[in-house]
PDB file of C-alpha atoms in Angstrom:
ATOM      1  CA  UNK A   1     -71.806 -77.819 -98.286  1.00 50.00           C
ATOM      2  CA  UNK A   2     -69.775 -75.036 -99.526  1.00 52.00           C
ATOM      3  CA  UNK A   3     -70.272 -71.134 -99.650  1.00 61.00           C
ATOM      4  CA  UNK A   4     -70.312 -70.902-102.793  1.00 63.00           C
ATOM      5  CA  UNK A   5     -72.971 -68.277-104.623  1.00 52.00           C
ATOM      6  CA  UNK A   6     -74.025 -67.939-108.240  1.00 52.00           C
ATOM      7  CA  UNK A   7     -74.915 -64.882-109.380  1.00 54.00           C
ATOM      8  CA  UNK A   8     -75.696 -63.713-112.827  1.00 52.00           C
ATOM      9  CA  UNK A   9     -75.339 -59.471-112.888  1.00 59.00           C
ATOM     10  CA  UNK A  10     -77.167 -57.915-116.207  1.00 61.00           C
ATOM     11  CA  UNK A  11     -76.641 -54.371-116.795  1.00 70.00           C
ATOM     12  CA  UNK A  12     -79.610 -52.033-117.535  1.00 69.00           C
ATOM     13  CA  UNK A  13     -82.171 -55.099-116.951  1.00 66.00           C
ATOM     14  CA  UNK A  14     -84.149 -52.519-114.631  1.00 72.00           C
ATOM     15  CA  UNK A  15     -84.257 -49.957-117.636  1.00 74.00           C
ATOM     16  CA  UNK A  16     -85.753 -53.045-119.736  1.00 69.00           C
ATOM     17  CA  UNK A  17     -88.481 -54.103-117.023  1.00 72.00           C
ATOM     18  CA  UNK A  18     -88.985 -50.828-117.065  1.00 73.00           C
ATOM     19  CA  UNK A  19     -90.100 -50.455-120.860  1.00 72.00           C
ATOM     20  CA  UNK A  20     -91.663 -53.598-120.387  1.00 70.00           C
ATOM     21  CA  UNK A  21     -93.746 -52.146-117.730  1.00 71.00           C
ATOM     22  CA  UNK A  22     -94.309 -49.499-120.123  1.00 70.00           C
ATOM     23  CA  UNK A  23     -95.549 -51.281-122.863  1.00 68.00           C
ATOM     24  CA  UNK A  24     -97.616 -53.466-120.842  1.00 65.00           C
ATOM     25  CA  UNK A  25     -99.456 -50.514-118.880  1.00 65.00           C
ATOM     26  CA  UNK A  26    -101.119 -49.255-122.667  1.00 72.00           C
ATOM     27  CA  UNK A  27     -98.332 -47.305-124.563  1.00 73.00           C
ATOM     28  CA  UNK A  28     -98.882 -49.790-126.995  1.00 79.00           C
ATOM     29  CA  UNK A  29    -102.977 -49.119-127.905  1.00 83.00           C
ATOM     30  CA  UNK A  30    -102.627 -46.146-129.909  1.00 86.00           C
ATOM     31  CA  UNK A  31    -100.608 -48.148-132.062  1.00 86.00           C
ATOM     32  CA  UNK A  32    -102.534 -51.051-131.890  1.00 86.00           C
ATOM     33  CA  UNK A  33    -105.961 -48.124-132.506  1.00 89.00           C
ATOM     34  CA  UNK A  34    -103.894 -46.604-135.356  1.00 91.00           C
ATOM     35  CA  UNK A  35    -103.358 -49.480-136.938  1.00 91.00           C
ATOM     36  CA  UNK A  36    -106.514 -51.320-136.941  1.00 91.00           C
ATOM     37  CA  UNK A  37    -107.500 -47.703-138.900  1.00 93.00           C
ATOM     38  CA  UNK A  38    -104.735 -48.351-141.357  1.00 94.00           C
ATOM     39  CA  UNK A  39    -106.389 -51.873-141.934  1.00 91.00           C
ATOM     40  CA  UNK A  40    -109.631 -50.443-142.439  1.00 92.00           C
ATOM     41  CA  UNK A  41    -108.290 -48.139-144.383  1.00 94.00           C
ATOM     42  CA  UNK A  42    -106.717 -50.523-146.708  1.00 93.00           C
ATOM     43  CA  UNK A  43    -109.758 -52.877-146.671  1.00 92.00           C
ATOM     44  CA  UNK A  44    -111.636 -49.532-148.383  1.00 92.00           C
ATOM     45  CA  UNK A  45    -109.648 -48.948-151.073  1.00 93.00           C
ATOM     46  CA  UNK A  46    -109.268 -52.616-152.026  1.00 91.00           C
ATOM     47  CA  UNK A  47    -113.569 -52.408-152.109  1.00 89.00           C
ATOM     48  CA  UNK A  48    -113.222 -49.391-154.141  1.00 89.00           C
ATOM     49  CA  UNK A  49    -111.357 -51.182-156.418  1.00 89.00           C
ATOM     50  CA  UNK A  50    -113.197 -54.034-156.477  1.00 87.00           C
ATOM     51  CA  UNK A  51    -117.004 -52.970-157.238  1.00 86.00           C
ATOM     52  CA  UNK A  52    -116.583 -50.755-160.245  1.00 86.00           C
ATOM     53  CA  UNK A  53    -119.087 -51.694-162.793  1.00 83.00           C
ATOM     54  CA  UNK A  54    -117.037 -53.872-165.093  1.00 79.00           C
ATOM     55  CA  UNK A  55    -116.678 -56.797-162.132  1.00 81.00           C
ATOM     56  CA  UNK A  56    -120.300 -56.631-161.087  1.00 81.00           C
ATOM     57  CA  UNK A  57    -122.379 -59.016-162.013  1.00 82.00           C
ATOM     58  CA  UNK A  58    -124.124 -58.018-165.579  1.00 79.00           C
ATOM     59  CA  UNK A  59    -121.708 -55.281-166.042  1.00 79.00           C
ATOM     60  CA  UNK A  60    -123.141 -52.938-163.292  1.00 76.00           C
ATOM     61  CA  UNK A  61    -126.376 -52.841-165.315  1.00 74.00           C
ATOM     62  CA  UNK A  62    -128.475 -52.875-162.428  1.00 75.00           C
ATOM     63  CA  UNK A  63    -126.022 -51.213-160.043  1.00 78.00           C
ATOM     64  CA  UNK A  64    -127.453 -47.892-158.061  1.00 79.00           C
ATOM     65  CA  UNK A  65    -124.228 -47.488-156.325  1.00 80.00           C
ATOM     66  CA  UNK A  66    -125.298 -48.020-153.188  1.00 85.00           C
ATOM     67  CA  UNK A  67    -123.475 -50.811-152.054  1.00 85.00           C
ATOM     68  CA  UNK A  68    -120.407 -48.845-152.047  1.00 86.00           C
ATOM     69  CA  UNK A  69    -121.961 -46.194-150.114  1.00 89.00           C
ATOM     70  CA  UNK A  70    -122.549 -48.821-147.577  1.00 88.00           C
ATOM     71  CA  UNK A  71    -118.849 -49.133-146.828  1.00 89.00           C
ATOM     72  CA  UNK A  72    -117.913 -48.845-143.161  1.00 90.00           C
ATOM     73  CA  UNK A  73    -115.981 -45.733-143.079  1.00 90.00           C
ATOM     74  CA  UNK A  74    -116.197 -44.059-139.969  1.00 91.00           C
ATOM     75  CA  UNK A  75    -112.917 -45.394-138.408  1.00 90.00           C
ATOM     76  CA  UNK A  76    -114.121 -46.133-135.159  1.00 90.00           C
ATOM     77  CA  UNK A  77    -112.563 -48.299-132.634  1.00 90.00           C
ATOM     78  CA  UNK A  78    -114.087 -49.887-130.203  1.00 89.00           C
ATOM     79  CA  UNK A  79    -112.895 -50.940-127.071  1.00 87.00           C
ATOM     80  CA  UNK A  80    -114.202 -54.139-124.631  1.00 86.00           C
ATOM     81  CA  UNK A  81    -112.382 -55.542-121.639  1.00 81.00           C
ATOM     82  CA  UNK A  82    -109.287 -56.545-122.866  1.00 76.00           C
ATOM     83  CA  UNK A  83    -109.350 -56.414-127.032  1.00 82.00           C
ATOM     84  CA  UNK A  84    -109.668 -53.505-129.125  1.00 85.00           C
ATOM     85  CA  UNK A  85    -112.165 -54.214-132.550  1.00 87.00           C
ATOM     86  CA  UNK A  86    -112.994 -51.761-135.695  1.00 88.00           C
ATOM     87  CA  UNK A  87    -115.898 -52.632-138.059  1.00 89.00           C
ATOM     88  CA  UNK A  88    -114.839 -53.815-141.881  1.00 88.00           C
ATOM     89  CA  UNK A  89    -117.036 -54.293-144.850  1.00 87.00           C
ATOM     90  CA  UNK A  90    -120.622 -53.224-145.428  1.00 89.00           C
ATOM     91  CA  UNK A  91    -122.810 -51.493-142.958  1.00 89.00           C
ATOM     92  CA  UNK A  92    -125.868 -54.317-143.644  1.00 87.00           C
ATOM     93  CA  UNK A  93    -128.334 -52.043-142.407  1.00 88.00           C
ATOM     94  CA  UNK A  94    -128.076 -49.107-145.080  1.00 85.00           C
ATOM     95  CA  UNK A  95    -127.529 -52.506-148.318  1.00 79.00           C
ATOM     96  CA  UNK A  96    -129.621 -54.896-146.537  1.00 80.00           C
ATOM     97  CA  UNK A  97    -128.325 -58.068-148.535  1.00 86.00           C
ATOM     98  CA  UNK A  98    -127.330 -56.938-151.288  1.00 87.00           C
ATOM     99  CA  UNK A  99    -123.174 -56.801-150.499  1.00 86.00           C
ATOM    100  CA  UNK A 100    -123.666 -60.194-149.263  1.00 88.00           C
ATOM    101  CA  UNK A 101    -125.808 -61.928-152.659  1.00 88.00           C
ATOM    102  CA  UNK A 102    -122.384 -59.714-154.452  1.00 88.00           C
ATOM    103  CA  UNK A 103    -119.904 -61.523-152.780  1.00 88.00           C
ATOM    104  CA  UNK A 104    -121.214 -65.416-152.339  1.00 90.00           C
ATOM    105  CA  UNK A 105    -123.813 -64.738-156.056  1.00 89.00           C
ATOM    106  CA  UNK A 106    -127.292 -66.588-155.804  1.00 90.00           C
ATOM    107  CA  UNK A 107    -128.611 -69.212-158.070  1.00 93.00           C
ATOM    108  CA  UNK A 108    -129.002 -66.545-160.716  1.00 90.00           C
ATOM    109  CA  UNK A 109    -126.409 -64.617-160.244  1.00 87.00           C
ATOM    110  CA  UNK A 110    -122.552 -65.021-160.202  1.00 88.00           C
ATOM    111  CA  UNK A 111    -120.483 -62.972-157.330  1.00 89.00           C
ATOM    112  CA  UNK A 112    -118.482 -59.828-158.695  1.00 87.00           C
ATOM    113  CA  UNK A 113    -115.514 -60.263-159.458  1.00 88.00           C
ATOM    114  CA  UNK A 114    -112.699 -60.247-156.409  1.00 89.00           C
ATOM    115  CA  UNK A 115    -115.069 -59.161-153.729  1.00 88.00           C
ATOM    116  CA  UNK A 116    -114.775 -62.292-151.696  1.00 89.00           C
ATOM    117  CA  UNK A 117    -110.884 -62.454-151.966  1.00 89.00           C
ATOM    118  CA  UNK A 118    -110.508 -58.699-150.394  1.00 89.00           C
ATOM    119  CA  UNK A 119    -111.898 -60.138-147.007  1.00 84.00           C
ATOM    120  CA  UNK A 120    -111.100 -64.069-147.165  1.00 86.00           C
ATOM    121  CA  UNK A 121    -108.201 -63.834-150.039  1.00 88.00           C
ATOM    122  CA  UNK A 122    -105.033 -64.946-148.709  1.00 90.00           C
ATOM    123  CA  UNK A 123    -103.420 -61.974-149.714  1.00 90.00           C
ATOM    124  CA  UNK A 124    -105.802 -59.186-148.042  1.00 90.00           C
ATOM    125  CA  UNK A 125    -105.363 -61.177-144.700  1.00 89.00           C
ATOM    126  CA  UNK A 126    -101.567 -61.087-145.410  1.00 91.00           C
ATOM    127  CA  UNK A 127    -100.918 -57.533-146.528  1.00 92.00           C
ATOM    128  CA  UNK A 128    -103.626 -56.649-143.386  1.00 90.00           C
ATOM    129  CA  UNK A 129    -101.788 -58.143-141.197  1.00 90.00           C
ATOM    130  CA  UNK A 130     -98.378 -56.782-142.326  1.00 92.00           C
ATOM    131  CA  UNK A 131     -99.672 -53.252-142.449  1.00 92.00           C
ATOM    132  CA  UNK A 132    -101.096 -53.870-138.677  1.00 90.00           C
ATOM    133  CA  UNK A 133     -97.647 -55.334-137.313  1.00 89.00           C
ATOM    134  CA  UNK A 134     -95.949 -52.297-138.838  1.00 91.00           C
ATOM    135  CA  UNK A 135     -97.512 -49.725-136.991  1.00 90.00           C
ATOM    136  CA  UNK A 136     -97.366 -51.365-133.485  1.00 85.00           C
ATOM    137  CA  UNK A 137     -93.558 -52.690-134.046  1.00 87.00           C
ATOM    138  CA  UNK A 138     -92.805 -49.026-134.981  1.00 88.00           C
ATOM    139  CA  UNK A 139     -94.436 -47.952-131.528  1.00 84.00           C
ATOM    140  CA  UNK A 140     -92.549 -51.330-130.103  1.00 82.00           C
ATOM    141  CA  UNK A 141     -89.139 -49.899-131.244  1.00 84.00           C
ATOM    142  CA  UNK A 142     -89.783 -46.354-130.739  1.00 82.00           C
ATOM    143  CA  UNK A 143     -90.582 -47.215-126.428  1.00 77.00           C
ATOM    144  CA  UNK A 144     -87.304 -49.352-126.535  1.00 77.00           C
ATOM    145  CA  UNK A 145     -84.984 -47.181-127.510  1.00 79.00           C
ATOM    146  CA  UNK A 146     -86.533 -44.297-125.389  1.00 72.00           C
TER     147      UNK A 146
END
């Protein structure tokens, strides 16, 4: 057999495993923390939107407003074994049911107006999403061309 040896030479591949390294070691979670806080973020003003009087059900008549006080705003990200999670929607223990009969309606009552779509609509899981990858492909670009 002959001598012969192939051999494939990359410039600045260390300098890339490097970054790699980087990325993989948790330079990326304070983008991925930021932007799950974006997402919330979004989600919030999409609810404010979305339960003003004129989409609830009866016109607001009945509304005491606190269903929108209920709105998971603390920004707070928690953090188990390998996945990072932050809390959307209504906190059920200060509206009990209430956001819940608002956004499926009961025999009696229809369901305001939008307030399904802004978690299950096609385009708040879209726009969510794009907001999300934003942030962490911003981070993503920033370690790369460190």
């Amino acid at each position: 057999m002959g001598k012969r040896k192939a051999e494939l030479k990359i410039k600045g591949m260390d300098e890339l495993i490097a970054k790699f390294e980087k990325m993989s070691k948790g330079a990326l979670e304070p983008a991925m923390t930021e932007g799950l806080k974006d997402v919330q973020t979004y989600l919030n003003e999409r609810l404010d939107k979305t339960l003003v009087n004129a989409k609830l059900p009866a016109g607001g008549k009945y509304s005491t407003g606190d269903t929108k006080e209920s709105i998971v705003r603390d920004q707070v990200v928690t953090k188990e074994n390998d996945s990072i999670s932050i809390k959307l929607g209504f906190n059920l223990k200060e509206s009990g049911l209430t956001s819940i009969y608002l956004m499926y309606g009961t025999p009696r009552m229809s369901p305001a107006k939008g307030l399904h779509a802004c978690f299950n609509g096609a385009k708040s899981r879209r726009e969510a999403k794009e907001i999300f990858e934003k942030r962490v492909q911003k981070e993503i670009e920033k370690i790369m061309n460190s």
